[in-house]
Every structure is written in structure tokens, then in C-alpha cells.
Amino acid sequence: MDEFLELKYVLVESENFDDYLTFIGIGYFARKVAINLKPVQSLRKNHDGTYSFDFTSSVTSYTITFTPGVEFEEVKPDGVKAKSIITFEGNKMIHIQGEQNGTTSEHVREFYEDQLIVTTTANGFDKTAIRKYQRIY
């Protein structure tokens, strides 16, 4: 993953993301704000060996700091707490979030030099949300 550290990617395309947000219980207004944002995502490695994944938009900023393979408590941007674990496999960052209500979501981020593709699935969700990001040079 080292070759993708510090690269920034901006959202350019989204499919089924509104349906996913509806499925996990995000209200109408918050969904409309979320689907109209053009967030920037980037991954960095910290001096202590942990990683931070940053989401930045005109409305909010959100950072997850984690050690690969170690479960942690995450407070998602919507305020919901989840038990999460993030692992790396080649160019993929696999982020699994288990919420207290029993919903488990998986976000697979595939990093490339020029783009980032995020594929989201969840137990009980009959679709796949795909978001495509383009690298900012």
C-alpha cells in the first residue's frame, strides 16, 4: 500500500449509494447532502505505525486511525458506533463495520495510481454500492 500513501482522490461517480444510505437508516436530508458531496479521500501512515484514512469535503472532515488487522471502535460520520477492522490485501483496503443493530457493512477500497474504487455491501442489502474516485494531481 505504500505506493498509494498520501495520494488524494476525489469522488467522480456513484452508483446505489443513496440506496445504501437508506438501508443503513440515514434520513432523507442527510442522504441528500451526502450524495451531493464530492469528498476527497487519502491514506497516510503515521510515525507510530498506525494508518489514518481521511475523508474531507466542503461540509465535514472525518479521520479513521487504525492498526491493520486490529479491531477498533469507530464513530461513523452519522454518529453511529461500530466495531470495525481494516486489513490490507495487495492494493485493497478492506473495511468491515459491525453496528450494534446487527448490520455489517464491508467497504473494499481498491487503490490505483489514477483512481480509487470503493465497493460497499452489507448483510441484508440486495445491491452493491460503487463509488469511483479520480486522483487529484
C-alpha angles and dihedrals in degrees: 000000000000092000090062098048116122093008114133125218127189125205114256105160138023134187126187092348093125089052090051092050090050090050093054091048105258110158124244099258095045090048092052091050092047096049092049095052122100099211125191118221129195139165125219137177118230127218091252093058096258122119130228124206113200129203114189129179139153089267105038147000124216131181130191116197115194149153111234112255095012119111116234139175112256127193104207122216089261089058095251116137119228138179102235139184128187124197135176125228113175107301092348129099108198113201118187120188122191113193126202090246090064097257114135119193127190122203114190112194114196111197123207130169092255103026148022121216118198117197115190127193133165136190107268094015108116096201138059120235114214124189122184124204129191123215117253111223 
